[in-house]
Amino acid sequence: MSKDFNEILDVKVETQQVIDPNIFVNQSMLEQINNNNEKVFYANSLFQIVSSIITAPLTTIHTSLQLSIKAHKDLYGLNQNNPESSTQLVKTTRDIQPHEKRKFELLLKSGMVGQNKPFTAPVYGSYHETIQGLAKQGILGFYKGNFLGLVHLLLNGNFKLQFLSTLDYRMDSFWHYGSELSKAMIVLLICSAIDFTTNPIQLLQSRFIIQNRLPNFYIYKSSIRAVKKHLTNQKEFFRGGSGHLYKNLFVLLSQLPIGQIQQKYHHIYFFLTSNIFAYPWITVIRRLQAQSALPGLIPIRYGSPIHAMKLIINEEGMKGLFRGFGAYMAIQGFFDYMLISRRLNQY
């Protein structure tokens, strides 16, 4: 009776010595690998550009919801009791009550008072409100910050691909047969370092999206002017950078039980858990990136990723960490579907 195909795959050949695959990699093969990597790089870049343009409105929507802090509804909301100008706001200080003092102090910290900028920016409470608010900007309102997001996606993704490919092909047998924990820690540190390095681009994307809340309102006229604005204080570019380590660590921890799951469900498990565990930290990172003393941004109130996480949970509950999660998952699902389709077409 012939063996089942799966049984053939399960046959194990016992060897006295572990064979290091690197001993078969010569210069010619390395050149071929590099050429293939270049082809993959260009193909991936084209795929990411097209996909990013298609999903840009969803990115703007979910990021706008992440940056809408319900605790600031009275500060930035378009309520009838709110002053409509800086002059009216200053007049109200005469009648300020003790319990309203904190509210006024936050307005002062946001830089609105005395600035020739509108301060009544909406805080979106739902997808419907977000779409309506962005629509006031016209179709381009859904694409502001998209170019920066695309640059961040290309650099971040391809840097990780290149570094991990180099480890795979050039390291000794440790990478193939070494400790899984050691390899996981190396990947964690490399990915976190790359995320931290590209944080300035993501930060500017977050700020271009949050300034999109009001028609004809801007903090930065262009990316170049945004960079020039903070050259004297370069630490500003790395707000929220440490949050990437927490994000990647929780994604790594979420994959520990994968060995207990049937192999055919590995991809589904990884897709769901990695996004569910990463998104709260993405929300934290976005808020840390968007807080500043500049008018129109989030007042400085988060001290660190951990402090931001606790404050969001205290003020908004767990739902506050998952604002816009549906739109985010739609983007990730689209990317995942297109990636699988490409791989299937190659075979």
PDB file of C-alpha atoms in Angstrom, residues 106-284:
ATOM      1  CA  LEU A 106      -5.193  72.966  28.924  1.00  0.00           C
ATOM      2  CA  LEU A 107      -6.379  75.526  26.375  1.00  0.00           C
ATOM      3  CA  LEU A 108      -3.440  77.732  27.305  1.00  0.00           C
ATOM      4  CA  LYS A 109      -1.022  74.813  26.938  1.00  0.00           C
ATOM      5  CA  SER A 110      -2.466  73.980  23.520  1.00  0.00           C
ATOM      6  CA  GLY A 111      -1.236  77.378  22.340  1.00  0.00           C
ATOM      7  CA  MET A 112      -4.644  78.568  21.121  1.00  0.00           C
ATOM      8  CA  VAL A 113      -5.029  81.697  23.229  1.00  0.00           C
ATOM      9  CA  GLY A 114      -3.298  84.690  21.674  1.00  0.00           C
ATOM     10  CA  GLN A 115      -2.661  82.815  18.433  1.00  0.00           C
ATOM     11  CA  ASN A 116      -4.288  83.763  15.162  1.00  0.00           C
ATOM     12  CA  LYS A 117      -5.576  80.226  14.735  1.00  0.00           C
ATOM     13  CA  PRO A 118      -9.020  78.708  15.302  1.00  0.00           C
ATOM     14  CA  PHE A 119      -9.148  76.476  18.355  1.00  0.00           C
ATOM     15  CA  THR A 120     -12.535  74.812  17.877  1.00  0.00           C
ATOM     16  CA  ALA A 121     -11.357  71.628  16.162  1.00  0.00           C
ATOM     17  CA  PRO A 122     -13.800  68.685  16.195  1.00  0.00           C
ATOM     18  CA  VAL A 123     -13.265  65.517  18.167  1.00  0.00           C
ATOM     19  CA  TYR A 124     -14.653  62.660  16.086  1.00  0.00           C
ATOM     20  CA  GLY A 125     -16.846  60.201  17.937  1.00  0.00           C
ATOM     21  CA  SER A 126     -17.730  57.854  15.071  1.00  0.00           C
ATOM     22  CA  TYR A 127     -16.860  56.893  11.512  1.00  0.00           C
ATOM     23  CA  HIS A 128     -19.792  58.960  10.248  1.00  0.00           C
ATOM     24  CA  GLU A 129     -18.540  62.100  12.002  1.00  0.00           C
ATOM     25  CA  THR A 130     -15.000  61.470  10.746  1.00  0.00           C
ATOM     26  CA  ILE A 131     -16.064  61.071   7.118  1.00  0.00           C
ATOM     27  CA  GLN A 132     -18.272  64.150   7.306  1.00  0.00           C
ATOM     28  CA  GLY A 133     -15.483  66.211   8.880  1.00  0.00           C
ATOM     29  CA  LEU A 134     -12.859  65.124   6.351  1.00  0.00           C
ATOM     30  CA  ALA A 135     -15.269  65.664   3.457  1.00  0.00           C
ATOM     31  CA  LYS A 136     -15.282  69.387   4.276  1.00  0.00           C
ATOM     32  CA  GLN A 137     -11.674  69.442   3.075  1.00  0.00           C
ATOM     33  CA  GLY A 138     -12.644  67.909  -0.264  1.00  0.00           C
ATOM     34  CA  ILE A 139     -11.261  64.697  -1.708  1.00  0.00           C
ATOM     35  CA  LEU A 140      -7.693  65.693  -0.809  1.00  0.00           C
ATOM     36  CA  GLY A 141      -8.727  65.728   2.838  1.00  0.00           C
ATOM     37  CA  PHE A 142      -8.654  61.933   2.760  1.00  0.00           C
ATOM     38  CA  TYR A 143      -5.119  61.896   1.333  1.00  0.00           C
ATOM     39  CA  LYS A 144      -3.259  64.435   3.484  1.00  0.00           C
ATOM     40  CA  GLY A 145      -0.211  62.779   4.993  1.00  0.00           C
ATOM     41  CA  ASN A 146      -0.448  59.884   2.524  1.00  0.00           C
ATOM     42  CA  PHE A 147       2.882  60.654   0.836  1.00  0.00           C
ATOM     43  CA  LEU A 148       4.673  60.620   4.197  1.00  0.00           C
ATOM     44  CA  GLY A 149       2.861  57.415   5.120  1.00  0.00           C
ATOM     45  CA  LEU A 150       3.986  55.852   1.840  1.00  0.00           C
ATOM     46  CA  VAL A 151       7.624  56.877   2.391  1.00  0.00           C
ATOM     47  CA  HIS A 152       7.472  55.451   5.918  1.00  0.00           C
ATOM     48  CA  LEU A 153       5.951  52.192   4.658  1.00  0.00           C
ATOM     49  CA  LEU A 154       8.592  51.750   1.940  1.00  0.00           C
ATOM     50  CA  LEU A 155      11.593  52.580   4.119  1.00  0.00           C
ATOM     51  CA  ASN A 156      10.409  50.732   7.213  1.00  0.00           C
ATOM     52  CA  GLY A 157       9.291  47.585   5.397  1.00  0.00           C
ATOM     53  CA  ASN A 158      12.277  47.293   3.074  1.00  0.00           C
ATOM     54  CA  PHE A 159      14.830  48.047   5.803  1.00  0.00           C
ATOM     55  CA  LYS A 160      13.406  45.174   7.850  1.00  0.00           C
ATOM     56  CA  LEU A 161      13.360  42.890   4.806  1.00  0.00           C
ATOM     57  CA  GLN A 162      16.992  43.673   3.952  1.00  0.00           C
ATOM     58  CA  PHE A 163      18.288  43.286   7.514  1.00  0.00           C
ATOM     59  CA  LEU A 164      16.447  40.027   8.171  1.00  0.00           C
ATOM     60  CA  SER A 165      17.453  38.625   4.757  1.00  0.00           C
ATOM     61  CA  THR A 166      21.082  39.442   5.538  1.00  0.00           C
ATOM     62  CA  LEU A 167      20.818  37.593   8.843  1.00  0.00           C
ATOM     63  CA  ASP A 168      19.241  34.620   7.103  1.00  0.00           C
ATOM     64  CA  TYR A 169      21.906  34.290   4.397  1.00  0.00           C
ATOM     65  CA  ARG A 170      25.088  35.541   6.045  1.00  0.00           C
ATOM     66  CA  MET A 171      24.987  34.399   9.659  1.00  0.00           C
ATOM     67  CA  ASP A 172      26.432  31.065  10.676  1.00  0.00           C
ATOM     68  CA  SER A 173      24.513  27.968  11.731  1.00  0.00           C
ATOM     69  CA  PHE A 174      23.293  29.791  14.855  1.00  0.00           C
ATOM     70  CA  TRP A 175      20.572  31.491  12.811  1.00  0.00           C
ATOM     71  CA  HIS A 176      19.335  28.159  11.467  1.00  0.00           C
ATOM     72  CA  TYR A 177      19.808  25.933  14.496  1.00  0.00           C
ATOM     73  CA  GLY A 178      20.334  28.321  17.406  1.00  0.00           C
ATOM     74  CA  SER A 179      18.021  29.182  20.278  1.00  0.00           C
ATOM     75  CA  GLU A 180      14.569  30.360  19.179  1.00  0.00           C
ATOM     76  CA  LEU A 181      14.465  32.808  22.083  1.00  0.00           C
ATOM     77  CA  SER A 182      17.783  34.374  21.037  1.00  0.00           C
ATOM     78  CA  LYS A 183      16.602  34.744  17.454  1.00  0.00           C
ATOM     79  CA  ALA A 184      13.327  36.296  18.613  1.00  0.00           C
ATOM     80  CA  MET A 185      15.200  38.847  20.738  1.00  0.00           C
ATOM     81  CA  ILE A 186      17.468  39.754  17.803  1.00  0.00           C
ATOM     82  CA  VAL A 187      14.463  40.274  15.521  1.00  0.00           C
ATOM     83  CA  LEU A 188      12.731  42.319  18.262  1.00  0.00           C
ATOM     84  CA  LEU A 189      15.718  44.644  18.680  1.00  0.00           C
ATOM     85  CA  ILE A 190      16.304  45.058  14.928  1.00  0.00           C
ATOM     86  CA  CYS A 191      12.652  45.806  14.162  1.00  0.00           C
ATOM     87  CA  SER A 192      12.376  48.223  17.097  1.00  0.00           C
ATOM     88  CA  ALA A 193      15.573  50.032  16.047  1.00  0.00           C
ATOM     89  CA  ILE A 194      14.256  50.443  12.495  1.00  0.00           C
ATOM     90  CA  ASP A 195      10.865  51.634  13.793  1.00  0.00           C
ATOM     91  CA  PHE A 196      12.626  54.181  16.006  1.00  0.00           C
ATOM     92  CA  THR A 197      14.822  55.381  13.125  1.00  0.00           C
ATOM     93  CA  THR A 198      11.815  55.936  10.818  1.00  0.00           C
ATOM     94  CA  ASN A 199       9.681  57.445  13.615  1.00  0.00           C
ATOM     95  CA  PRO A 200      10.187  61.071  12.396  1.00  0.00           C
ATOM     96  CA  ILE A 201       8.404  60.269   9.121  1.00  0.00           C
ATOM     97  CA  GLN A 202       5.464  58.611  10.884  1.00  0.00           C
ATOM     98  CA  LEU A 203       5.333  61.512  13.357  1.00  0.00           C
ATOM     99  CA  LEU A 204       4.946  64.051  10.546  1.00  0.00           C
ATOM    100  CA  GLN A 205       2.265  61.864   8.952  1.00  0.00           C
ATOM    101  CA  SER A 206       0.313  61.863  12.240  1.00  0.00           C
ATOM    102  CA  ARG A 207       0.576  65.645  12.504  1.00  0.00           C
ATOM    103  CA  PHE A 208      -0.471  66.263   8.912  1.00  0.00           C
ATOM    104  CA  ILE A 209      -3.540  64.112   9.533  1.00  0.00           C
ATOM    105  CA  ILE A 210      -4.515  65.803  12.817  1.00  0.00           C
ATOM    106  CA  GLN A 211      -4.180  69.283  11.302  1.00  0.00           C
ATOM    107  CA  ASN A 212      -6.772  68.174   8.776  1.00  0.00           C
ATOM    108  CA  ARG A 213      -9.597  68.612  11.305  1.00  0.00           C
ATOM    109  CA  LEU A 214     -10.381  72.190  10.276  1.00  0.00           C
ATOM    110  CA  PRO A 215     -10.832  73.637   6.774  1.00  0.00           C
ATOM    111  CA  ASN A 216      -8.067  76.073   5.785  1.00  0.00           C
ATOM    112  CA  PHE A 217      -6.111  75.310   8.969  1.00  0.00           C
ATOM    113  CA  TYR A 218      -2.536  74.108   8.976  1.00  0.00           C
ATOM    114  CA  ILE A 219       0.353  73.715  11.387  1.00  0.00           C
ATOM    115  CA  TYR A 220       2.851  72.878   8.667  1.00  0.00           C
ATOM    116  CA  LYS A 221       2.585  74.155   5.085  1.00  0.00           C
ATOM    117  CA  SER A 222       4.822  71.383   3.764  1.00  0.00           C
ATOM    118  CA  SER A 223       7.061  68.528   4.884  1.00  0.00           C
ATOM    119  CA  ILE A 224      10.193  70.611   4.288  1.00  0.00           C
ATOM    120  CA  ARG A 225       8.896  73.456   6.460  1.00  0.00           C
ATOM    121  CA  ALA A 226       7.899  70.937   9.125  1.00  0.00           C
ATOM    122  CA  VAL A 227      11.463  69.601   9.246  1.00  0.00           C
ATOM    123  CA  LYS A 228      12.931  73.129   9.368  1.00  0.00           C
ATOM    124  CA  LYS A 229      10.542  74.055  12.187  1.00  0.00           C
ATOM    125  CA  HIS A 230      12.024  71.442  14.516  1.00  0.00           C
ATOM    126  CA  LEU A 231      15.697  71.486  13.517  1.00  0.00           C
ATOM    127  CA  THR A 232      16.561  73.344  16.712  1.00  0.00           C
ATOM    128  CA  ASN A 233      14.781  70.704  18.803  1.00  0.00           C
ATOM    129  CA  GLN A 234      15.391  67.399  17.049  1.00  0.00           C
ATOM    130  CA  LYS A 235      14.023  65.397  20.002  1.00  0.00           C
ATOM    131  CA  GLU A 236      10.585  66.459  18.773  1.00  0.00           C
ATOM    132  CA  PHE A 237      10.950  64.038  15.850  1.00  0.00           C
ATOM    133  CA  PHE A 238      11.287  61.067  18.182  1.00  0.00           C
ATOM    134  CA  ARG A 239       8.192  61.570  20.336  1.00  0.00           C
ATOM    135  CA  GLY A 240       6.599  58.156  20.794  1.00  0.00           C
ATOM    136  CA  GLY A 241       9.689  56.359  19.488  1.00  0.00           C
ATOM    137  CA  SER A 242      10.071  54.174  22.586  1.00  0.00           C
ATOM    138  CA  GLY A 243       6.504  52.929  22.086  1.00  0.00           C
ATOM    139  CA  HIS A 244       7.672  50.786  19.160  1.00  0.00           C
ATOM    140  CA  LEU A 245       9.607  48.525  21.523  1.00  0.00           C
ATOM    141  CA  TYR A 246       6.447  47.847  23.569  1.00  0.00           C
ATOM    142  CA  LYS A 247       4.431  47.268  20.395  1.00  0.00           C
ATOM    143  CA  ASN A 248       6.909  44.761  18.961  1.00  0.00           C
ATOM    144  CA  LEU A 249       7.361  43.029  22.325  1.00  0.00           C
ATOM    145  CA  PHE A 250       3.622  42.424  22.721  1.00  0.00           C
ATOM    146  CA  VAL A 251       3.359  41.152  19.133  1.00  0.00           C
ATOM    147  CA  LEU A 252       6.237  38.769  19.870  1.00  0.00           C
ATOM    148  CA  LEU A 253       4.613  37.530  23.090  1.00  0.00           C
ATOM    149  CA  SER A 254       1.320  36.987  21.271  1.00  0.00           C
ATOM    150  CA  GLN A 255       3.043  34.430  19.024  1.00  0.00           C
ATOM    151  CA  LEU A 256       4.284  32.180  21.843  1.00  0.00           C
ATOM    152  CA  PRO A 257       1.210  29.857  21.770  1.00  0.00           C
ATOM    153  CA  ILE A 258       1.412  29.374  17.984  1.00  0.00           C
ATOM    154  CA  GLY A 259       3.151  26.024  18.422  1.00  0.00           C
ATOM    155  CA  GLN A 260       0.011  24.652  20.078  1.00  0.00           C
ATOM    156  CA  ILE A 261      -2.153  25.490  17.042  1.00  0.00           C
ATOM    157  CA  GLN A 262      -2.609  23.404  13.906  1.00  0.00           C
ATOM    158  CA  GLN A 263      -0.311  24.588  11.122  1.00  0.00           C
ATOM    159  CA  LYS A 264      -3.145  25.358   8.700  1.00  0.00           C
ATOM    160  CA  TYR A 265      -4.413  27.990  11.161  1.00  0.00           C
ATOM    161  CA  HIS A 266      -1.006  29.621  11.767  1.00  0.00           C
ATOM    162  CA  HIS A 267      -1.520  32.427   9.254  1.00  0.00           C
ATOM    163  CA  ILE A 268      -4.979  33.327  10.555  1.00  0.00           C
ATOM    164  CA  TYR A 269      -3.722  33.239  14.151  1.00  0.00           C
ATOM    165  CA  PHE A 270      -0.734  35.451  13.319  1.00  0.00           C
ATOM    166  CA  PHE A 271      -2.852  37.939  11.344  1.00  0.00           C
ATOM    167  CA  LEU A 272      -5.440  38.376  14.107  1.00  0.00           C
ATOM    168  CA  THR A 273      -3.211  38.334  17.188  1.00  0.00           C
ATOM    169  CA  SER A 274      -0.428  40.522  15.768  1.00  0.00           C
ATOM    170  CA  ASN A 275      -2.876  43.263  14.784  1.00  0.00           C
ATOM    171  CA  ILE A 276      -4.983  43.036  17.953  1.00  0.00           C
ATOM    172  CA  PHE A 277      -1.926  43.236  20.226  1.00  0.00           C
ATOM    173  CA  ALA A 278      -0.204  45.935  18.147  1.00  0.00           C
ATOM    174  CA  TYR A 279      -3.105  48.373  17.675  1.00  0.00           C
ATOM    175  CA  PRO A 280      -3.377  49.719  21.266  1.00  0.00           C
ATOM    176  CA  TRP A 281       0.316  50.588  21.150  1.00  0.00           C
ATOM    177  CA  ILE A 282      -0.095  52.156  17.699  1.00  0.00           C
ATOM    178  CA  THR A 283      -2.775  54.393  19.244  1.00  0.00           C
ATOM    179  CA  VAL A 284      -0.391  55.290  22.074  1.00  0.00           C
TER     180      VAL A 284
END
